[in-house]
Short mmCIF file of C-alpha atoms in Angstrom, two decimals:
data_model
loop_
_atom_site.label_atom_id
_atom_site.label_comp_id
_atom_site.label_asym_id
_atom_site.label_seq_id
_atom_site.Cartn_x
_atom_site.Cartn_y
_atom_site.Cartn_z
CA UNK A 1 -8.92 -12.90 15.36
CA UNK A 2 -9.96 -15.70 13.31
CA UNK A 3 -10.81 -14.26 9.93
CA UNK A 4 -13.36 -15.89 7.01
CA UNK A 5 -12.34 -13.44 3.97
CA UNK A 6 -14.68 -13.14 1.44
CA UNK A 7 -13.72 -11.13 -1.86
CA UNK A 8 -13.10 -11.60 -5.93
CA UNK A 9 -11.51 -8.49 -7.62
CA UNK A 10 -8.30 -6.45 -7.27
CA UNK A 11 -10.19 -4.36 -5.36
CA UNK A 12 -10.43 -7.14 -2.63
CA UNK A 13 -6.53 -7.94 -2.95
CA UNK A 14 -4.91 -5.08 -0.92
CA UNK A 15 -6.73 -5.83 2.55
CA UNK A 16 -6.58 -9.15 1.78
CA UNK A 17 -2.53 -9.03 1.75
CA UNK A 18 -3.18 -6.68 4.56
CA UNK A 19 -4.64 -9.24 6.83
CA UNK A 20 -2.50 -12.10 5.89
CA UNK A 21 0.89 -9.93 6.81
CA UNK A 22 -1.10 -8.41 10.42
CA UNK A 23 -1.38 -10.67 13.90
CA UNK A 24 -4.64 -11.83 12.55
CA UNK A 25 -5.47 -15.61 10.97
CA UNK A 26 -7.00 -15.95 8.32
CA UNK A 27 -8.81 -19.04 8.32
CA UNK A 28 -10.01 -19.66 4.82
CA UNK A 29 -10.70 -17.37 1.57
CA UNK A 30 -14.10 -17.18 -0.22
CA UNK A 31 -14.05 -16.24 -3.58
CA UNK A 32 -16.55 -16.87 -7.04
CA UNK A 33 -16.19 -19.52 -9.29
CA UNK A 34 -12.96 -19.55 -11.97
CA UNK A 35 -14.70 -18.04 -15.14
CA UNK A 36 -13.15 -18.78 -18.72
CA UNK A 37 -11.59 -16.20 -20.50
CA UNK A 38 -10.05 -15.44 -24.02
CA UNK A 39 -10.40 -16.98 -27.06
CA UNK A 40 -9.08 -20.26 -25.49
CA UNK A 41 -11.80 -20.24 -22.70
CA UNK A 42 -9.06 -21.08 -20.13
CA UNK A 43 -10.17 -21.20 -16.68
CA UNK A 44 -8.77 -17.95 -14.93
CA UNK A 45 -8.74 -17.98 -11.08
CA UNK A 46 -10.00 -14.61 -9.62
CA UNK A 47 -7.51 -12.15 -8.27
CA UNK A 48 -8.02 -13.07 -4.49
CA UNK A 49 -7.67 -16.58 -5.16
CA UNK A 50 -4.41 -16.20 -6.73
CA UNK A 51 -2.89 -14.41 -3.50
CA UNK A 52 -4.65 -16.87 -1.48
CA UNK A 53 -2.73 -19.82 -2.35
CA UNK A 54 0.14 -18.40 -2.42
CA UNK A 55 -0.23 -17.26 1.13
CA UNK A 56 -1.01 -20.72 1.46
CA UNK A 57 -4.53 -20.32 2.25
CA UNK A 58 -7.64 -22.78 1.86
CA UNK A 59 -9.82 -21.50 -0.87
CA UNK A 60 -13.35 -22.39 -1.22
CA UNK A 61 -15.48 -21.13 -4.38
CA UNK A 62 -19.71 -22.21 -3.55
CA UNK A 63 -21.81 -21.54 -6.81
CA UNK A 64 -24.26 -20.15 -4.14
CA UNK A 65 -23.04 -19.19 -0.45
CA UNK A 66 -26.36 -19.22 0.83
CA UNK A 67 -26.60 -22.92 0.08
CA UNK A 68 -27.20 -24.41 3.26
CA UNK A 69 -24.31 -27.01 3.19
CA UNK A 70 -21.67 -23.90 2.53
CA UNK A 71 -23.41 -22.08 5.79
CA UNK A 72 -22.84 -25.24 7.43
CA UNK A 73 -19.25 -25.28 6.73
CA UNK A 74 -18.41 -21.98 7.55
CA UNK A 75 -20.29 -22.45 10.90
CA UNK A 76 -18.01 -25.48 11.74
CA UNK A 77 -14.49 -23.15 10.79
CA UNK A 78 -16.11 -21.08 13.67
CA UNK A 79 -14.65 -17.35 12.97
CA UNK A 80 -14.61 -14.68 14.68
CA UNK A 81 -15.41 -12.18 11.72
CA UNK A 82 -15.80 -12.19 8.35
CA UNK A 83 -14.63 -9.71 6.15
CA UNK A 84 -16.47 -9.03 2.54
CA UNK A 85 -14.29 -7.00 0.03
CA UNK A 86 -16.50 -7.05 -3.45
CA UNK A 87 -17.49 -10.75 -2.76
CA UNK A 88 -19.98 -10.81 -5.44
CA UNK A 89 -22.84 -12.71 -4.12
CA UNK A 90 -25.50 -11.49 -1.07
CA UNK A 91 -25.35 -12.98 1.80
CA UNK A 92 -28.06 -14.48 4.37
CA UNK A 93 -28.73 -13.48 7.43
CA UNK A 94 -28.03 -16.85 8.90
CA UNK A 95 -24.56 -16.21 7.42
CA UNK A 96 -24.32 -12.70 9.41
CA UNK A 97 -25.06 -14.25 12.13
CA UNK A 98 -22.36 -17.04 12.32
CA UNK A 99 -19.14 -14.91 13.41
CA UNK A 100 -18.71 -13.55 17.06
CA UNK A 101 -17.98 -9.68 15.33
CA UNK A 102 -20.72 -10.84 12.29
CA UNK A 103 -19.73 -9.73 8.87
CA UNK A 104 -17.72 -6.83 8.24
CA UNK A 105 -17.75 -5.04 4.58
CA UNK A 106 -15.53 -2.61 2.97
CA UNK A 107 -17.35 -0.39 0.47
CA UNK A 108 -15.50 1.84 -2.09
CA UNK A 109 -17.84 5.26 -1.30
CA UNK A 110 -19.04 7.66 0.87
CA UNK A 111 -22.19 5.46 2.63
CA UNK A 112 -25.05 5.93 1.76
CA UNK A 113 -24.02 7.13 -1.18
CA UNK A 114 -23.68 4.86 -4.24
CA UNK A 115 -24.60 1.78 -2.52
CA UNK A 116 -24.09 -1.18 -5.24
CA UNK A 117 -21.98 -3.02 -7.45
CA UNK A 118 -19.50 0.27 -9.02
CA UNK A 119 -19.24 2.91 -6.84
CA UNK A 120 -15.74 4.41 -8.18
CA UNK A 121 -16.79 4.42 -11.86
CA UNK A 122 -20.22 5.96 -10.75
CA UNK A 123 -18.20 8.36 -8.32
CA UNK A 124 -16.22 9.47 -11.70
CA UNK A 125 -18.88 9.52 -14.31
CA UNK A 126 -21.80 11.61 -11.39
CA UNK A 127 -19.10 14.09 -11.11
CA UNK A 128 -18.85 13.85 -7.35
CA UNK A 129 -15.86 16.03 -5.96
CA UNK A 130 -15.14 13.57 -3.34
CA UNK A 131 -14.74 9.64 -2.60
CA UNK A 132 -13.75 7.80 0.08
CA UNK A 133 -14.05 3.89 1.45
CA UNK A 134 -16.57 3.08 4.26
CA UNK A 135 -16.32 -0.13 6.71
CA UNK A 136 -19.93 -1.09 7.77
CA UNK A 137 -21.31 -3.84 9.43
CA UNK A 138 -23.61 -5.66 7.20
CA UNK A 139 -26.98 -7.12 7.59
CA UNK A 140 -29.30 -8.43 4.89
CA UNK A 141 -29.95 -5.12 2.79
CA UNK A 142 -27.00 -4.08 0.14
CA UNK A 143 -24.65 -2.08 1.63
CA UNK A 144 -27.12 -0.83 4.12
CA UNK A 145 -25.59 -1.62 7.26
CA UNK A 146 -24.24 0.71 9.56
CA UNK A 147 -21.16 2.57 9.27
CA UNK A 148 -18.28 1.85 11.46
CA UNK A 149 -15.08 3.80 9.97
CA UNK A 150 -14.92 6.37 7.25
CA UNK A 151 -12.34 8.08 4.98
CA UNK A 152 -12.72 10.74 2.31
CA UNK A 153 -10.59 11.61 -1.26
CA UNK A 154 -10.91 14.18 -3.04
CA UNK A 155 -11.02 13.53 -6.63
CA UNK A 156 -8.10 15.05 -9.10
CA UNK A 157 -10.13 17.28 -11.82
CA UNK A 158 -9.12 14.19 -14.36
CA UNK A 159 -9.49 11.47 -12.37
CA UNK A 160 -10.60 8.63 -13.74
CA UNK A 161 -12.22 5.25 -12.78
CA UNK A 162 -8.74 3.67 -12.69
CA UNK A 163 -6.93 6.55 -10.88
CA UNK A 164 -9.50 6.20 -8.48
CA UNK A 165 -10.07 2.52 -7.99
CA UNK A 166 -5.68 2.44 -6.83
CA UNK A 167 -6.41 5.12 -4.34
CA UNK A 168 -9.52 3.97 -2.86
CA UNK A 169 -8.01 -0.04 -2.66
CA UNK A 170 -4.73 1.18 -0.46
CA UNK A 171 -7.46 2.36 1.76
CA UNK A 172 -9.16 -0.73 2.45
CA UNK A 173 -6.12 -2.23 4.29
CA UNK A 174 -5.52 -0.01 6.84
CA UNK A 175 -8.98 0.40 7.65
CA UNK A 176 -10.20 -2.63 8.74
CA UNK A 177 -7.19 -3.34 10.72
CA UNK A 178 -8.08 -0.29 12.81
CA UNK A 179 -11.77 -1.77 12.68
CA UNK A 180 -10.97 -4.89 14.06
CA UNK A 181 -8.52 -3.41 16.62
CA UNK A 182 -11.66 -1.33 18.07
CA UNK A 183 -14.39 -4.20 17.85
CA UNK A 184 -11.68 -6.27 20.39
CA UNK A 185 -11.55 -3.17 22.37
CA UNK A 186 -15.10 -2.62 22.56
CA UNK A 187 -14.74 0.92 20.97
CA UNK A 188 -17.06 0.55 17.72
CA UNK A 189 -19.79 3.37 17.35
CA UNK A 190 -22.37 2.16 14.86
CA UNK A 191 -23.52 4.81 13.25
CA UNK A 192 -27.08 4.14 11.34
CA UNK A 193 -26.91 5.63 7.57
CA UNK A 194 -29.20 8.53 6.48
CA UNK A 195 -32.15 8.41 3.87
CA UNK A 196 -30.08 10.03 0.81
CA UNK A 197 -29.19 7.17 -0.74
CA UNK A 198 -28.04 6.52 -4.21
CA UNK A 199 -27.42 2.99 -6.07
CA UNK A 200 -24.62 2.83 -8.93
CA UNK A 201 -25.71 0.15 -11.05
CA UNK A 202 -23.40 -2.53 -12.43
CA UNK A 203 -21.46 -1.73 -15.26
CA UNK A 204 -21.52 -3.30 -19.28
CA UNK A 205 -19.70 -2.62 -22.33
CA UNK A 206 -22.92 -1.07 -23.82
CA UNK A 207 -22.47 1.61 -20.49
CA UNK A 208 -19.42 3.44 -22.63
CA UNK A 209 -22.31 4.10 -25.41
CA UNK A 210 -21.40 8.07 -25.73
CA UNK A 211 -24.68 9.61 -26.61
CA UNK A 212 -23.72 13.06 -28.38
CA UNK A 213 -26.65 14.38 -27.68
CA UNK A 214 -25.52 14.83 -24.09
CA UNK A 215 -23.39 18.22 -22.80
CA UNK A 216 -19.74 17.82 -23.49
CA UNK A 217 -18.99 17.98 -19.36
CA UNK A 218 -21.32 14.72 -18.52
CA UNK A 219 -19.90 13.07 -22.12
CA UNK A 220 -16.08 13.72 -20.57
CA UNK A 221 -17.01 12.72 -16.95
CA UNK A 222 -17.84 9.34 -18.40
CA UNK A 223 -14.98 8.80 -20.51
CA UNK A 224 -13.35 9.35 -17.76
CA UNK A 225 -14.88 7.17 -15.32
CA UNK A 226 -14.78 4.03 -18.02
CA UNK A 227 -11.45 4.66 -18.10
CA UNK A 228 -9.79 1.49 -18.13
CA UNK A 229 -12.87 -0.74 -18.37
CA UNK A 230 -15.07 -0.86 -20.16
CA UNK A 231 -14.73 2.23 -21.70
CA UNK A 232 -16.53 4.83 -23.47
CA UNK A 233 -16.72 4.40 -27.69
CA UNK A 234 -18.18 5.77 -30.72
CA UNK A 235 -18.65 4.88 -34.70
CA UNK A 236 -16.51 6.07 -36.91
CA UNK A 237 -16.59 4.49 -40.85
CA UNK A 238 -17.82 1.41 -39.56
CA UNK A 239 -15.24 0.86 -36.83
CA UNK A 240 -16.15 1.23 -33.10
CA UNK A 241 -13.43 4.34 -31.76
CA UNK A 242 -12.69 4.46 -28.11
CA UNK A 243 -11.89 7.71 -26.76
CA UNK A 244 -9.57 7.70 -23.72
CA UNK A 245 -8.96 11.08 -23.20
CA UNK A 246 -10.94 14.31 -23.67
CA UNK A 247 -11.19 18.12 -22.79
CA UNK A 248 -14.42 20.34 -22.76
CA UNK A 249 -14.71 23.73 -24.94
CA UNK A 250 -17.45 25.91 -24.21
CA UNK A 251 -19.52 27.21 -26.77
CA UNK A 252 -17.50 30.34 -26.51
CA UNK A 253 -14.07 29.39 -26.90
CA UNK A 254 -14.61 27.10 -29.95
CA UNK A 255 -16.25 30.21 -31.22
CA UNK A 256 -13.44 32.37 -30.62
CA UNK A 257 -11.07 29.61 -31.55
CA UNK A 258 -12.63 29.39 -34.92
CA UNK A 259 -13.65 25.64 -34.11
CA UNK A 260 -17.60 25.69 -33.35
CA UNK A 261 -20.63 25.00 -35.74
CA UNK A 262 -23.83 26.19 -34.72
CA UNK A 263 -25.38 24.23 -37.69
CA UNK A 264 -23.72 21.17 -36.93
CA UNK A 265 -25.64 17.95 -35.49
CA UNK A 266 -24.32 16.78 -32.05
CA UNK A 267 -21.65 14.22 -33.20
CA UNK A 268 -20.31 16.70 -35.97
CA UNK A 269 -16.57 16.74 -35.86
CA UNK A 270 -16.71 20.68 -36.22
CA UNK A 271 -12.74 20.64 -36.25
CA UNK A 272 -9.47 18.74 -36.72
CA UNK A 273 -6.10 20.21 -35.18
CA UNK A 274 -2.38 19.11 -35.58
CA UNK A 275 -3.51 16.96 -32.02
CA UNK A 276 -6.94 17.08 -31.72
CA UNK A 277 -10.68 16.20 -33.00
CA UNK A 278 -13.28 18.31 -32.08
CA UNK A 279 -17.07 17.41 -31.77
CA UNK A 280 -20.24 19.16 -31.27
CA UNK A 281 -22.14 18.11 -28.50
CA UNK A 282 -25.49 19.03 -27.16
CA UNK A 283 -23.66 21.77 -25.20
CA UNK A 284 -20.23 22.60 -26.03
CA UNK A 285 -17.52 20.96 -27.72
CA UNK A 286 -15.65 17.60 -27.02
CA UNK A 287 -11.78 17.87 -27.39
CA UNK A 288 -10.45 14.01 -28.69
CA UNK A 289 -6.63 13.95 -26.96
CA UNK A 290 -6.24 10.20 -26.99
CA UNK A 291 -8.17 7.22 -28.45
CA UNK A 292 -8.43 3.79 -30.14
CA UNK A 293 -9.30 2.57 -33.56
CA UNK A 294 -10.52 -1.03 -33.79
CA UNK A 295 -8.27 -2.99 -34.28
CA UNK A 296 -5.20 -0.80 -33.31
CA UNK A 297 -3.45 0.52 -30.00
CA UNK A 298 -4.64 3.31 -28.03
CA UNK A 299 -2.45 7.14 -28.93
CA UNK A 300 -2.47 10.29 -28.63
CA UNK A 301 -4.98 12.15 -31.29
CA UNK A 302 -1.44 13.66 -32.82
CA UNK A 303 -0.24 9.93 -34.31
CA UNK A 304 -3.67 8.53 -35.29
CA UNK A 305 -4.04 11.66 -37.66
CA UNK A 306 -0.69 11.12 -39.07
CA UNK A 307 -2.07 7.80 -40.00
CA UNK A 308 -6.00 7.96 -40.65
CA UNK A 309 -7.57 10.51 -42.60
CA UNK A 310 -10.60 12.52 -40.82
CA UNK A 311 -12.15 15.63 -42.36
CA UNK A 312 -14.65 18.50 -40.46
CA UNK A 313 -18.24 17.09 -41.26
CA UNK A 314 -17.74 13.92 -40.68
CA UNK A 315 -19.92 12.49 -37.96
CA UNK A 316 -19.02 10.31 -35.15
CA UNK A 317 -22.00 8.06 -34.61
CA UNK A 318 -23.50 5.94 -31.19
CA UNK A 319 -24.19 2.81 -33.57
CA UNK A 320 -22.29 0.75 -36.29
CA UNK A 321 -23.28 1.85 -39.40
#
């Protein structure tokens, strides 16, 4: 087949690389406009344009692909399908409607579940006990179209939104090879999606906001799931703290473990070990195993005490003070 790819993160790079190596052609990549980034504000080119030129592949970056001119040009390369990996933008249905197969989308979750722009964090951070990647043909709603091919994970009891993003990519690959091998072999079963939808919102830095007022399971599920970006921080002295790594301690064994504070405001670190910080929550107790201090690398909760001085009844806060 003659392939349009459309796609912009590492998400999109595996079944990119997996349609350049298969008997397929891809025609042309279609990726968002370089952003700036760092202090220097140098241009960066997104992830699937760097593989696309080395691959040797014509790369074309519209502000808006739903500019008429850009559906025009895509018309002429005449493909027979167009695949949309995290592409970024919506497309028309006049777009749809251009390839012989139409447009064909890989979606990191279980359809219609978490429909939207971060599935895997969401995935993480909801506490779902399984994943997966679903191919759908698309049509003008997001992520609504109906469902072609389907695999499930399982989620690891401390997986996290990085863990889970590698797993779910290698899937993509695969996939839509087998997807395109049954559309030429007139074997696809639509299949329309059911009513229980959900929508995982795009992520920001202000998303990793832990609110201690929350139980310590939901607090750890989302450190977890901003695990590596953007990830989940508090206050501490002034100094935003990012905490990578945490366990949950019922209200029983901190009790019994002589590290709980009835008294104590969520927030409250209610203990300090040789290699961890404790904090009240509104139910339970957060474990601290691994964070950040501004302005210093991410360790274990054993080396930053050796270096920083925290005492029980201190309070870690959700704003600078």
């Amino acid at each position: 087949m003659r392939i349009v790819f459309m796609g912009t993160p590492d998400f999109a790079v595996s079944t990119l690389k997996s349609l350049i190596d298969s008997r397929h052609e891809v025609i042309a990549v279609v990726t968002q406009p370089d952003k700036p980034k760092g202090r220097g504000g140098k241009m960066q080119f997104t992830p699937v344009k760097e593989v696309a030129l080395e691959a040797g592949i014509e790369v074309y970056q519209p502000q808006k692909a739903k500019d008429e001119e850009f559906v025009k040009f895509i018309r002429k390369l005449a493909p027979d399908v167009m695949v949309v990996v995290a592409y970024g933008q919506i497309l028309t249905k006049e777009m749809l409607d251009i390839p012989k197969y139409g447009c064909i989308n890989v979606h990191a979750s279980l359809l219609p579940k978490l429909r939207g722009a971060a599935p895997i964090q969401w995935s993480v951070i909801d506490g779902d006990e399984e994943s997966g990647v679903t191919i759908q043909q698309m049509d003008e709603g997001i992520d609504t179209g109906d469902i072609l091919l389907v695999k499930k994970y399982k989620l690891d009891k401390k997986e996290t939104g990085g863990s889970l993003f590698e797993k779910l990519a290698s899937f993509g690959g695969p996939m839509i090879l087998e997807v395109l091998d049954m559309a030429e072999e007139g074997r696809l079963n639509p299949v329309k999606q059911g009513e229980d939808s959900t929508y995982a919102k795009m992520l920001s830095k202000s998303t990793g906001k832990i609110d201690f007022s929350k139980d310590a399971v939901s607090i750890e599920r989302l450190i977890r799931g901003l695990n590596p970006w953007p990830s989940a921080f508090a206050f501490i002295h002034g100094k935003m703290l990012k905490i990578w790594e945490a366990d949950v301690l019922s209200e029983e064994e901190a009790e019994a473990a002589g590290m709980s504070d009835d008294t104590a405001e969520p927030g409250t670190i209610t203990a300090i070990g040789k290699d961890k910080i404790v904090v009240k929550t509104g139910k339970d107790y957060l474990v601290v195993t691994s964070l950040q201090l501004e302005g210093k690398k991410r360790m274990d909760t054993g080396a930053f005490l050796r270096g920083y001085k925290l005492e029980a009844g201190e309070k870690l806060l959700s704003e600078r003070n």
